Structure formats: C-alpha cells, structure tokens
C-alpha cells in the first residue's frame, strides 16, 4: 500500500513543526508518512523533516488551487494569523483566516468533480476554543453555541461551517478540532495575550525572569504541543462516520489555575525557579483572558479517542523532554 | 426629525411584501417610513407600497456596492434562495446566500470608513431555525449550538457570524433573527418541503384539496406572516446594546402538531374543510421534516420584546383577515 501524500498548510509554525516531526517518527494510519509537504510563509532552521517545503501565502488563490490540484490524501490546515493580529487588522483577519478557506474548498471541489467524485481528501482544520464567547456555563459541553467575541473566533467558526457542509456533500472528509491553549510553547516569548501561560513556566526553566499579568486564580484550558500533534494525527486517522455530521469537536485538555501551574513548577524546578516569576498586573490582558473559556466537558472527543494530559506536572515534563534540551540553541 | 430611509433586500418576496406593507401602515421607531426601497429579482403586481422598486440580484457585487453607497438608515436583508434550491445547487447556494453578504458587509464598511465612522446602519438579517440540526433537546434553548444539516442552514449561520463581528467592531448595528416556519403562507403552493404546513390550511379555506405527506403527530415551530413582519420591524427598533454581542436570536413561535392544526381548521371552517385534506405519505418529505427543530425556549427574544402567536386558531384567523380576501385575486 502506497504511503499517503500529506500537506500541512501552516507547516512552518510551532504546531505544524510538531506535527511534521510526529508524522516522520510515527507515520499515519500505521503506515510511514512518505511524502510530507509543508506550506508556509517561512520555515525555522533545522526544522522538522519534510519531503518539500513550499514558501507561499494561503491568500494566494491561484497558488492554493495549484496545491489542491496535487490531490494530497490528507491535508492539515493550520494556517492563520493569530487572534491579536486578526483583532488589530480586521480586513487582514477575514482575508487570511476565512476567505482563503472558501477558495481552497472550492478548489478541492473542482478536483473532486474532475475525478468523477473519486477524490475525497481528509481535511483536518485547526479551529480554536475562541469560537466560544461568554457568558459561559461552569463547564462548556459539546452542545454549547459558538458565539465568538473576537474576529479570529468568528473566522474559525465560519470555516468550521463551510468544512462541515462540503463534507456533508461528500466533496471531502473534514474535521475541525478546537484546540485548547497550547502550553508550554517552546521558543521565544511572543506577543499573544495568552503568551504568559507558557512564559511563566518556560522562562524560569531556562533561568530567565517571567512576567505574570493576571491573578493566580485565573483558570484556563490547556494541553501540550505533543498532545496537539497527536490530536491532529488522530483526527486524520479516526472514522469520521462516527461524527454524524457534527464535524467540529472540542478537544480534550485540562482545566488548571495559574496557582496550580506555579505549584507544578515548584515541584519540577524548586523555589528558585518560582522566584523568577514577577507579578505585574495588566488590566488589558486580564480583560482579554476573562473572555476565554475556562473548562470543558469533552465527552464526544474522548469517546472518539482524542486524549490530552490530566495534570500540569505532565505538561512540564513534556516540555523538559521535548523542548528544553534545544531551548538555548533555538533562542 | 427626518423619516428614515429604508432598504429591503428581497423586498419582492412574501415576507418582504408583508414587511413593506407594515412599514407603510405603522412606520418605524414611531415615525412614518418615508422612503422604502425594495430590491429583488422581481415584484408582484399590485404589491405593497414603496418609494422605489429596484430589480437586481444580490450576487451583483457592483450593484450591491451602489446600494451600500446610498447609506440607508435601516437595511432589511431577506434575500436568499430557499433551502431546497440551495441543497440541489450547492454552488448557487453559497454564491447567493453567503458570499454576497460578505461583499455587502465590506461595501458597508467602506461607507462607514468614508464617513469617518459616522455611518452605522441598522442591519436586520433574516436567518432561520435551519441553523439547527439534530439531535435536538426537547426544547432548543438560547445556548444551543448551530450544527446545520443543510447548506441553507450553514450559509445562514456563516452570515450571522459575519454580521455579529462587523457589529462588534461598530461598523454596523446588526441583528440576525431566526424565523420559525411561516404559516399560513398566502398565495400558490410552492415546492418547499415545508409547503404542506401552510397548504393543508390555505387550500381547504379556499375550497381546494390539499396533500398531507407526514403523520398527524409531526410537531413544528410556527408563526404567522404578520408576526414575522412585526419581528422584523421590532428588530429594527429595539436597543441592540441589550444583545451583549450575541446578535443572533431565536424568534418566538409556538410548537404545534399537524393534528392540532387540523383541529383548528375544523373549528374555523368545519368538517367539510378538513375533508379536503388527503393523506399521501411521502418518505422523502418525512425524512427532511424529521431533521427540523420542533420546539424552542426563546427567553432572550421574549425578554427583548419579540412576540408571536400562542395557538393555531389565531394563525388561521390572521390568514383569513390578512390574505383570504385577496386569495382568489392573487391565484
């Protein structure tokens, strides 16, 4: 049986790279992932292995149609601008995070029709818990409405709806996975409002000071980069007939407070690491974070075999195992 | 104070005509609706009064930008192809029911920016309970997810998300109202799968035979055309600040069975009218109807002042008052 041809849109980003590395080591559907093509604006040096690295932008409709014409067996769509940027630049957000999905789905439909309906790729789309907006119940269940309070969330929710409808029509076999906050993100601090969730662990483990802009009581929904990569490959492997046309899934994670994160850091690296965290309350960040979901009941995804960590000690251990050895080289 | 300038996209359709007639008789915001512009593919003869009737298609992006440039104070967006057509012609559905909304919102954003942010029209969009797909709870509440099982429903849900995000940014002041099945629809039978809900009342009241393709036990969610027109004008008048960025509202209606409809018909027009209903089970229609919501708990809309009928006798009385006198002239 031939190895599957795989495309990762956004393959140069942190999650895309973790996914490419996992495909190289573990394959897909019990087979080696022979040909993995990464597509992104750019790629890290010494990045994950891939057969091809293509530089380009999802907003380039002609280019995306060329990619569609290559008829990959499995497509991971991870490409988007981040929440903060989509909020700051309204037009860029919609033109990057929503409209290219429409054009790409149409390009895939053209391939489907050109093959008399034989070409039906698996398409795994990384959506986000940003599709939810408050007020929330204590735990968000699988039937809770998408009422996003950011442009990023609205764009992701639109993409989910389109992907589901194209799938219902048999044009492709899509699934949207709503990822938790990914923690601990490796690499340098970024400007995302959620950056401190990773920063207060990553920086102290690297002997660097970190800033905590919110109170210890703040609760959020997290999973590791390793878990995210595994969710993506599982989303490409499982039997989508079980979705019964509800093709957007809240991914497992676990709900923890900043205080619990800090206690886990203390257990992993001692009080000297915890002492590197400086409390600098930031009203703006606090306000953004208050709008985010804090806890989920992810029965559907768990029944379908999706998994995540269950405590923060595990999350820290994964960072120390997967990323800490390379941290200084990358920073 | 100057009368408001009002645009009705889809103003030639049944609900658009009811709305135009209501605006002519009752005005808007306590003021006469001085200038009402209707835009549609065509208009009925002897239709509702309007200052202008413009023939055109919402898929004509340049034409829609010209309309946006007229900076109407209030815009009602009712234009779409129906559920059955959107299901039969996938591309036409998305190209008529979704993409024109995006282009129109962008055209309104250009006007907003050209006026330094001063132009912020009220935009009332008729969404549908087709944004919901089973499995359902016994009653659908205000927090239930949109998981449509038709292209029409997915297109409406996408439009809702876009409208909400443009509104959140202050570009316009939008509200999406999810209308119940409108019953009793005046005029000729149409090919909509839901047509029989009106047909089994309308035809017997006009002395004509009607076909009932589903069992008496089928339950659905209904409101009259008069109630729909009132929901639309109320949606243009109420204080949207109360929506707290959840700008898609399930409209009130009432849940009734076919058996209850038939009993009301008997009370209104006697056994001879009921005898005109022929039972002709249709598996295809039954299957479609089983996918539709049956009952709602519309607390938010009711708290915001939206109203509907509470029993089917009222629905029949409204048809007999508003439409039966003209039925023979129009058929």
PDB file of C-alpha atoms in Angstrom, chain B residues 85-307:
ATOM      1  CA  UNK B  85     -32.706  25.075  -4.112  1.00  0.00           C
ATOM      2  CA  UNK B  86     -29.557  25.632  -2.016  1.00  0.00           C
ATOM      3  CA  UNK B  87     -29.468  21.882  -1.377  1.00  0.00           C
ATOM      4  CA  UNK B  88     -29.949  20.987  -5.037  1.00  0.00           C
ATOM      5  CA  UNK B  89     -27.449  23.525  -6.394  1.00  0.00           C
ATOM      6  CA  UNK B  90     -24.506  23.637  -3.967  1.00  0.00           C
ATOM      7  CA  UNK B  91     -22.521  26.363  -5.736  1.00  0.00           C
ATOM      8  CA  UNK B  92     -25.538  28.590  -6.323  1.00  0.00           C
ATOM      9  CA  UNK B  93     -26.465  28.314  -2.655  1.00  0.00           C
ATOM     10  CA  UNK B  94     -23.103  29.512  -1.337  1.00  0.00           C
ATOM     11  CA  UNK B  95     -22.782  32.109  -4.099  1.00  0.00           C
ATOM     12  CA  UNK B  96     -26.225  33.555  -3.354  1.00  0.00           C
ATOM     13  CA  UNK B  97     -26.778  33.039   0.364  1.00  0.00           C
ATOM     14  CA  UNK B  98     -23.288  33.559   1.780  1.00  0.00           C
ATOM     15  CA  UNK B  99     -20.722  35.357  -0.392  1.00  0.00           C
ATOM     16  CA  UNK B 100     -22.957  38.352  -1.294  1.00  0.00           C
ATOM     17  CA  UNK B 101     -23.380  39.006   2.445  1.00  0.00           C
ATOM     18  CA  UNK B 102     -19.603  39.223   2.804  1.00  0.00           C
ATOM     19  CA  UNK B 103     -19.282  41.642  -0.133  1.00  0.00           C
ATOM     20  CA  UNK B 104     -22.214  43.742   1.057  1.00  0.00           C
ATOM     21  CA  UNK B 105     -20.776  43.993   4.580  1.00  0.00           C
ATOM     22  CA  UNK B 106     -17.452  45.064   3.076  1.00  0.00           C
ATOM     23  CA  UNK B 107     -19.266  47.697   0.987  1.00  0.00           C
ATOM     24  CA  UNK B 108     -20.973  48.986   4.130  1.00  0.00           C
ATOM     25  CA  UNK B 109     -17.587  49.071   5.865  1.00  0.00           C
ATOM     26  CA  UNK B 110     -16.273  51.275   3.046  1.00  0.00           C
ATOM     27  CA  UNK B 111     -19.162  53.709   3.656  1.00  0.00           C
ATOM     28  CA  UNK B 112     -18.521  53.578   7.407  1.00  0.00           C
ATOM     29  CA  UNK B 113     -14.878  54.475   6.833  1.00  0.00           C
ATOM     30  CA  UNK B 114     -15.671  57.117   4.203  1.00  0.00           C
ATOM     31  CA  UNK B 115     -17.798  58.914   6.796  1.00  0.00           C
ATOM     32  CA  UNK B 116     -15.110  58.717   9.478  1.00  0.00           C
ATOM     33  CA  UNK B 117     -17.189  56.129  11.322  1.00  0.00           C
ATOM     34  CA  UNK B 118     -20.392  58.195  11.375  1.00  0.00           C
ATOM     35  CA  UNK B 119     -22.391  55.851   9.144  1.00  0.00           C
ATOM     36  CA  UNK B 120     -23.536  52.847  11.218  1.00  0.00           C
ATOM     37  CA  UNK B 121     -26.739  51.420   9.717  1.00  0.00           C
ATOM     38  CA  UNK B 122     -29.094  49.045  11.478  1.00  0.00           C
ATOM     39  CA  UNK B 123     -28.998  45.775   9.508  1.00  0.00           C
ATOM     40  CA  UNK B 124     -31.688  43.189  10.190  1.00  0.00           C
ATOM     41  CA  UNK B 125     -30.924  39.801   8.680  1.00  0.00           C
ATOM     42  CA  UNK B 126     -33.496  37.029   8.378  1.00  0.00           C
ATOM     43  CA  UNK B 127     -31.774  33.887   9.492  1.00  0.00           C
ATOM     44  CA  UNK B 128     -33.651  30.657  10.080  1.00  0.00           C
ATOM     45  CA  UNK B 129     -34.136  27.797  12.513  1.00  0.00           C
ATOM     46  CA  UNK B 130     -32.374  25.793   9.775  1.00  0.00           C
ATOM     47  CA  UNK B 131     -29.121  26.803  11.523  1.00  0.00           C
ATOM     48  CA  UNK B 132     -30.028  23.979  13.917  1.00  0.00           C
ATOM     49  CA  UNK B 133     -29.595  20.298  13.178  1.00  0.00           C
ATOM     50  CA  UNK B 134     -30.495  17.219  15.199  1.00  0.00           C
ATOM     51  CA  UNK B 135     -30.128  15.536  17.562  1.00  0.00           C
ATOM     52  CA  UNK B 136     -32.137  18.134  19.474  1.00  0.00           C
ATOM     53  CA  UNK B 137     -33.170  18.515  23.092  1.00  0.00           C
ATOM     54  CA  UNK B 138     -36.961  18.538  23.654  1.00  0.00           C
ATOM     55  CA  UNK B 139     -36.822  22.311  23.593  1.00  0.00           C
ATOM     56  CA  UNK B 140     -33.973  24.231  21.989  1.00  0.00           C
ATOM     57  CA  UNK B 141     -32.672  26.931  24.315  1.00  0.00           C
ATOM     58  CA  UNK B 142     -30.784  30.134  23.575  1.00  0.00           C
ATOM     59  CA  UNK B 143     -27.379  28.467  24.165  1.00  0.00           C
ATOM     60  CA  UNK B 144     -27.825  25.524  21.783  1.00  0.00           C
ATOM     61  CA  UNK B 145     -25.219  25.101  19.058  1.00  0.00           C
ATOM     62  CA  UNK B 146     -25.686  25.802  15.351  1.00  0.00           C
ATOM     63  CA  UNK B 147     -24.974  22.485  13.645  1.00  0.00           C
ATOM     64  CA  UNK B 148     -26.955  22.805  10.418  1.00  0.00           C
ATOM     65  CA  UNK B 149     -27.791  19.767   8.300  1.00  0.00           C
ATOM     66  CA  UNK B 150     -28.473  21.748   5.140  1.00  0.00           C
ATOM     67  CA  UNK B 151     -26.352  24.100   3.026  1.00  0.00           C
ATOM     68  CA  UNK B 152     -29.023  26.760   3.548  1.00  0.00           C
ATOM     69  CA  UNK B 153     -28.600  26.498   7.313  1.00  0.00           C
ATOM     70  CA  UNK B 154     -24.792  26.617   7.067  1.00  0.00           C
ATOM     71  CA  UNK B 155     -24.962  29.695   4.831  1.00  0.00           C
ATOM     72  CA  UNK B 156     -27.320  31.479   7.229  1.00  0.00           C
ATOM     73  CA  UNK B 157     -25.075  30.583  10.190  1.00  0.00           C
ATOM     74  CA  UNK B 158     -21.993  31.998   8.402  1.00  0.00           C
ATOM     75  CA  UNK B 159     -23.866  35.222   7.659  1.00  0.00           C
ATOM     76  CA  UNK B 160     -24.841  35.506  11.333  1.00  0.00           C
ATOM     77  CA  UNK B 161     -21.186  35.189  12.409  1.00  0.00           C
ATOM     78  CA  UNK B 162     -20.036  37.837   9.928  1.00  0.00           C
ATOM     79  CA  UNK B 163     -22.853  40.221  10.836  1.00  0.00           C
ATOM     80  CA  UNK B 164     -22.054  39.842  14.539  1.00  0.00           C
ATOM     81  CA  UNK B 165     -18.355  40.519  14.051  1.00  0.00           C
ATOM     82  CA  UNK B 166     -18.902  43.599  11.862  1.00  0.00           C
ATOM     83  CA  UNK B 167     -21.329  44.813  14.545  1.00  0.00           C
ATOM     84  CA  UNK B 168     -18.915  44.130  17.404  1.00  0.00           C
ATOM     85  CA  UNK B 169     -16.435  46.369  15.610  1.00  0.00           C
ATOM     86  CA  UNK B 170     -19.018  49.172  15.381  1.00  0.00           C
ATOM     87  CA  UNK B 171     -19.132  49.103  11.570  1.00  0.00           C
ATOM     88  CA  UNK B 172     -22.864  48.498  11.605  1.00  0.00           C
ATOM     89  CA  UNK B 173     -25.567  47.603  14.090  1.00  0.00           C
ATOM     90  CA  UNK B 174     -26.738  44.154  13.101  1.00  0.00           C
ATOM     91  CA  UNK B 175     -29.177  41.599  14.368  1.00  0.00           C
ATOM     92  CA  UNK B 176     -29.991  38.176  12.937  1.00  0.00           C
ATOM     93  CA  UNK B 177     -33.450  36.853  13.610  1.00  0.00           C
ATOM     94  CA  UNK B 178     -34.061  33.138  13.219  1.00  0.00           C
ATOM     95  CA  UNK B 179     -37.615  32.926  11.957  1.00  0.00           C
ATOM     96  CA  UNK B 180     -39.937  29.980  12.660  1.00  0.00           C
ATOM     97  CA  UNK B 181     -41.757  28.238   9.822  1.00  0.00           C
ATOM     98  CA  UNK B 182     -44.068  30.936   8.490  1.00  0.00           C
ATOM     99  CA  UNK B 183     -47.632  29.716   8.399  1.00  0.00           C
ATOM    100  CA  UNK B 184     -50.135  30.267   6.778  1.00  0.00           C
ATOM    101  CA  UNK B 185     -48.192  31.428   3.712  1.00  0.00           C
ATOM    102  CA  UNK B 186     -50.536  33.154   1.250  1.00  0.00           C
ATOM    103  CA  UNK B 187     -50.517  32.516  -2.470  1.00  0.00           C
ATOM    104  CA  UNK B 188     -49.927  29.440  -4.536  1.00  0.00           C
ATOM    105  CA  UNK B 189     -48.398  26.211  -3.233  1.00  0.00           C
ATOM    106  CA  UNK B 190     -44.610  26.176  -3.681  1.00  0.00           C
ATOM    107  CA  UNK B 191     -42.181  23.286  -3.842  1.00  0.00           C
ATOM    108  CA  UNK B 192     -40.592  23.862  -0.431  1.00  0.00           C
ATOM    109  CA  UNK B 193     -40.591  20.728   1.725  1.00  0.00           C
ATOM    110  CA  UNK B 194     -42.348  22.803   4.381  1.00  0.00           C
ATOM    111  CA  UNK B 195     -45.075  23.889   1.974  1.00  0.00           C
ATOM    112  CA  UNK B 196     -47.698  21.481   3.280  1.00  0.00           C
ATOM    113  CA  UNK B 197     -47.757  23.127   6.727  1.00  0.00           C
ATOM    114  CA  UNK B 198     -49.454  26.085   5.045  1.00  0.00           C
ATOM    115  CA  UNK B 199     -51.097  24.115   2.256  1.00  0.00           C
ATOM    116  CA  UNK B 200     -53.293  21.953   4.486  1.00  0.00           C
ATOM    117  CA  UNK B 201     -54.870  25.118   5.882  1.00  0.00           C
ATOM    118  CA  UNK B 202     -54.770  27.508   2.918  1.00  0.00           C
ATOM    119  CA  UNK B 203     -56.130  25.176   0.254  1.00  0.00           C
ATOM    120  CA  UNK B 204     -59.189  23.962   2.230  1.00  0.00           C
ATOM    121  CA  UNK B 205     -60.015  27.554   3.240  1.00  0.00           C
ATOM    122  CA  UNK B 206     -60.094  28.311  -0.495  1.00  0.00           C
ATOM    123  CA  UNK B 207     -62.218  25.253  -1.228  1.00  0.00           C
ATOM    124  CA  UNK B 208     -59.299  23.346  -2.757  1.00  0.00           C
ATOM    125  CA  UNK B 209     -57.857  19.900  -1.991  1.00  0.00           C
ATOM    126  CA  UNK B 210     -54.562  19.682  -0.097  1.00  0.00           C
ATOM    127  CA  UNK B 211     -51.985  16.931   0.401  1.00  0.00           C
ATOM    128  CA  UNK B 212     -50.563  15.904   3.769  1.00  0.00           C
ATOM    129  CA  UNK B 213     -47.322  13.942   3.312  1.00  0.00           C
ATOM    130  CA  UNK B 214     -46.480  13.350   7.023  1.00  0.00           C
ATOM    131  CA  UNK B 215     -48.279  11.841  10.048  1.00  0.00           C
ATOM    132  CA  UNK B 216     -50.550  13.920  12.311  1.00  0.00           C
ATOM    133  CA  UNK B 217     -48.025  13.600  15.127  1.00  0.00           C
ATOM    134  CA  UNK B 218     -45.384  15.760  13.406  1.00  0.00           C
ATOM    135  CA  UNK B 219     -44.587  18.788  15.538  1.00  0.00           C
ATOM    136  CA  UNK B 220     -43.128  22.045  14.276  1.00  0.00           C
ATOM    137  CA  UNK B 221     -42.377  25.657  15.256  1.00  0.00           C
ATOM    138  CA  UNK B 222     -44.572  28.283  13.613  1.00  0.00           C
ATOM    139  CA  UNK B 223     -45.540  31.935  13.475  1.00  0.00           C
ATOM    140  CA  UNK B 224     -47.745  33.929  11.121  1.00  0.00           C
ATOM    141  CA  UNK B 225     -46.556  36.207   8.309  1.00  0.00           C
ATOM    142  CA  UNK B 226     -47.972  39.109  10.326  1.00  0.00           C
ATOM    143  CA  UNK B 227     -45.854  38.106  13.334  1.00  0.00           C
ATOM    144  CA  UNK B 228     -42.793  37.796  11.084  1.00  0.00           C
ATOM    145  CA  UNK B 229     -43.265  41.336   9.745  1.00  0.00           C
ATOM    146  CA  UNK B 230     -43.624  42.610  13.299  1.00  0.00           C
ATOM    147  CA  UNK B 231     -40.463  40.744  14.395  1.00  0.00           C
ATOM    148  CA  UNK B 232     -38.614  42.469  11.566  1.00  0.00           C
ATOM    149  CA  UNK B 233     -39.746  45.973  12.468  1.00  0.00           C
ATOM    150  CA  UNK B 234     -39.104  45.305  16.143  1.00  0.00           C
ATOM    151  CA  UNK B 235     -35.606  44.090  15.243  1.00  0.00           C
ATOM    152  CA  UNK B 236     -35.041  47.470  13.582  1.00  0.00           C
ATOM    153  CA  UNK B 237     -36.333  49.389  16.608  1.00  0.00           C
ATOM    154  CA  UNK B 238     -35.124  47.747  19.807  1.00  0.00           C
ATOM    155  CA  UNK B 239     -31.975  48.649  21.730  1.00  0.00           C
ATOM    156  CA  UNK B 240     -29.277  46.300  20.428  1.00  0.00           C
ATOM    157  CA  UNK B 241     -26.967  47.191  23.332  1.00  0.00           C
ATOM    158  CA  UNK B 242     -29.044  44.638  25.258  1.00  0.00           C
ATOM    159  CA  UNK B 243     -27.742  41.870  22.982  1.00  0.00           C
ATOM    160  CA  UNK B 244     -24.271  41.957  24.586  1.00  0.00           C
ATOM    161  CA  UNK B 245     -22.710  40.810  21.275  1.00  0.00           C
ATOM    162  CA  UNK B 246     -24.936  37.750  20.906  1.00  0.00           C
ATOM    163  CA  UNK B 247     -26.682  39.137  17.878  1.00  0.00           C
ATOM    164  CA  UNK B 248     -28.437  36.010  16.597  1.00  0.00           C
ATOM    165  CA  UNK B 249     -31.830  35.483  18.207  1.00  0.00           C
ATOM    166  CA  UNK B 250     -34.225  32.543  18.100  1.00  0.00           C
ATOM    167  CA  UNK B 251     -37.591  34.130  17.387  1.00  0.00           C
ATOM    168  CA  UNK B 252     -40.700  33.247  19.372  1.00  0.00           C
ATOM    169  CA  UNK B 253     -43.249  30.998  17.809  1.00  0.00           C
ATOM    170  CA  UNK B 254     -45.299  28.145  19.108  1.00  0.00           C
ATOM    171  CA  UNK B 255     -44.926  24.445  18.823  1.00  0.00           C
ATOM    172  CA  UNK B 256     -47.874  22.599  17.376  1.00  0.00           C
ATOM    173  CA  UNK B 257     -48.657  19.271  15.769  1.00  0.00           C
ATOM    174  CA  UNK B 258     -50.361  18.658  12.461  1.00  0.00           C
ATOM    175  CA  UNK B 259     -53.276  17.198  14.478  1.00  0.00           C
ATOM    176  CA  UNK B 260     -53.629  20.497  16.342  1.00  0.00           C
ATOM    177  CA  UNK B 261     -53.549  22.410  13.038  1.00  0.00           C
ATOM    178  CA  UNK B 262     -56.323  20.215  11.665  1.00  0.00           C
ATOM    179  CA  UNK B 263     -58.471  20.652  14.792  1.00  0.00           C
ATOM    180  CA  UNK B 264     -58.114  24.424  14.483  1.00  0.00           C
ATOM    181  CA  UNK B 265     -59.125  24.201  10.818  1.00  0.00           C
ATOM    182  CA  UNK B 266     -62.206  22.223  11.855  1.00  0.00           C
ATOM    183  CA  UNK B 267     -63.145  24.918  14.374  1.00  0.00           C
ATOM    184  CA  UNK B 268     -62.632  27.670  11.776  1.00  0.00           C
ATOM    185  CA  UNK B 269     -64.211  26.117   8.687  1.00  0.00           C
ATOM    186  CA  UNK B 270     -65.910  22.848   9.647  1.00  0.00           C
ATOM    187  CA  UNK B 271     -65.548  19.202   8.730  1.00  0.00           C
ATOM    188  CA  UNK B 272     -66.036  19.875   5.015  1.00  0.00           C
ATOM    189  CA  UNK B 273     -62.787  21.847   5.006  1.00  0.00           C
ATOM    190  CA  UNK B 274     -60.953  19.081   6.870  1.00  0.00           C
ATOM    191  CA  UNK B 275     -62.289  16.545   4.364  1.00  0.00           C
ATOM    192  CA  UNK B 276     -60.290  18.317   1.639  1.00  0.00           C
ATOM    193  CA  UNK B 277     -57.034  17.108   3.204  1.00  0.00           C
ATOM    194  CA  UNK B 278     -55.741  13.931   1.534  1.00  0.00           C
ATOM    195  CA  UNK B 279     -53.158  11.839   3.342  1.00  0.00           C
ATOM    196  CA  UNK B 280     -50.406  10.832   0.941  1.00  0.00           C
ATOM    197  CA  UNK B 281     -47.349   9.746   2.965  1.00  0.00           C
ATOM    198  CA  UNK B 282     -44.083  10.835   1.347  1.00  0.00           C
ATOM    199  CA  UNK B 283     -40.935   9.234   2.760  1.00  0.00           C
ATOM    200  CA  UNK B 284     -38.633  11.920   1.316  1.00  0.00           C
ATOM    201  CA  UNK B 285     -40.528  14.819   2.862  1.00  0.00           C
ATOM    202  CA  UNK B 286     -40.907  12.913   6.141  1.00  0.00           C
ATOM    203  CA  UNK B 287     -37.144  12.438   6.307  1.00  0.00           C
ATOM    204  CA  UNK B 288     -36.455  16.150   5.698  1.00  0.00           C
ATOM    205  CA  UNK B 289     -39.037  17.249   8.246  1.00  0.00           C
ATOM    206  CA  UNK B 290     -37.627  14.894  10.903  1.00  0.00           C
ATOM    207  CA  UNK B 291     -34.381  16.887  10.720  1.00  0.00           C
ATOM    208  CA  UNK B 292     -36.130  20.129  11.717  1.00  0.00           C
ATOM    209  CA  UNK B 293     -36.408  21.654  15.185  1.00  0.00           C
ATOM    210  CA  UNK B 294     -39.778  21.129  16.848  1.00  0.00           C
ATOM    211  CA  UNK B 295     -39.783  23.351  19.915  1.00  0.00           C
ATOM    212  CA  UNK B 296     -37.869  26.261  21.430  1.00  0.00           C
ATOM    213  CA  UNK B 297     -37.456  28.101  24.704  1.00  0.00           C
ATOM    214  CA  UNK B 298     -36.984  31.672  23.426  1.00  0.00           C
ATOM    215  CA  UNK B 299     -36.331  33.524  26.677  1.00  0.00           C
ATOM    216  CA  UNK B 300     -33.882  36.053  25.233  1.00  0.00           C
ATOM    217  CA  UNK B 301     -36.089  37.170  22.355  1.00  0.00           C
ATOM    218  CA  UNK B 302     -39.169  37.412  24.560  1.00  0.00           C
ATOM    219  CA  UNK B 303     -37.276  39.482  27.141  1.00  0.00           C
ATOM    220  CA  UNK B 304     -36.288  41.803  24.284  1.00  0.00           C
ATOM    221  CA  UNK B 305     -39.923  42.285  23.313  1.00  0.00           C
ATOM    222  CA  UNK B 306     -40.314  39.873  20.379  1.00  0.00           C
ATOM    223  CA  UNK B 307     -43.707  38.182  20.188  1.00  0.00           C
TER     224      UNK B 307
END
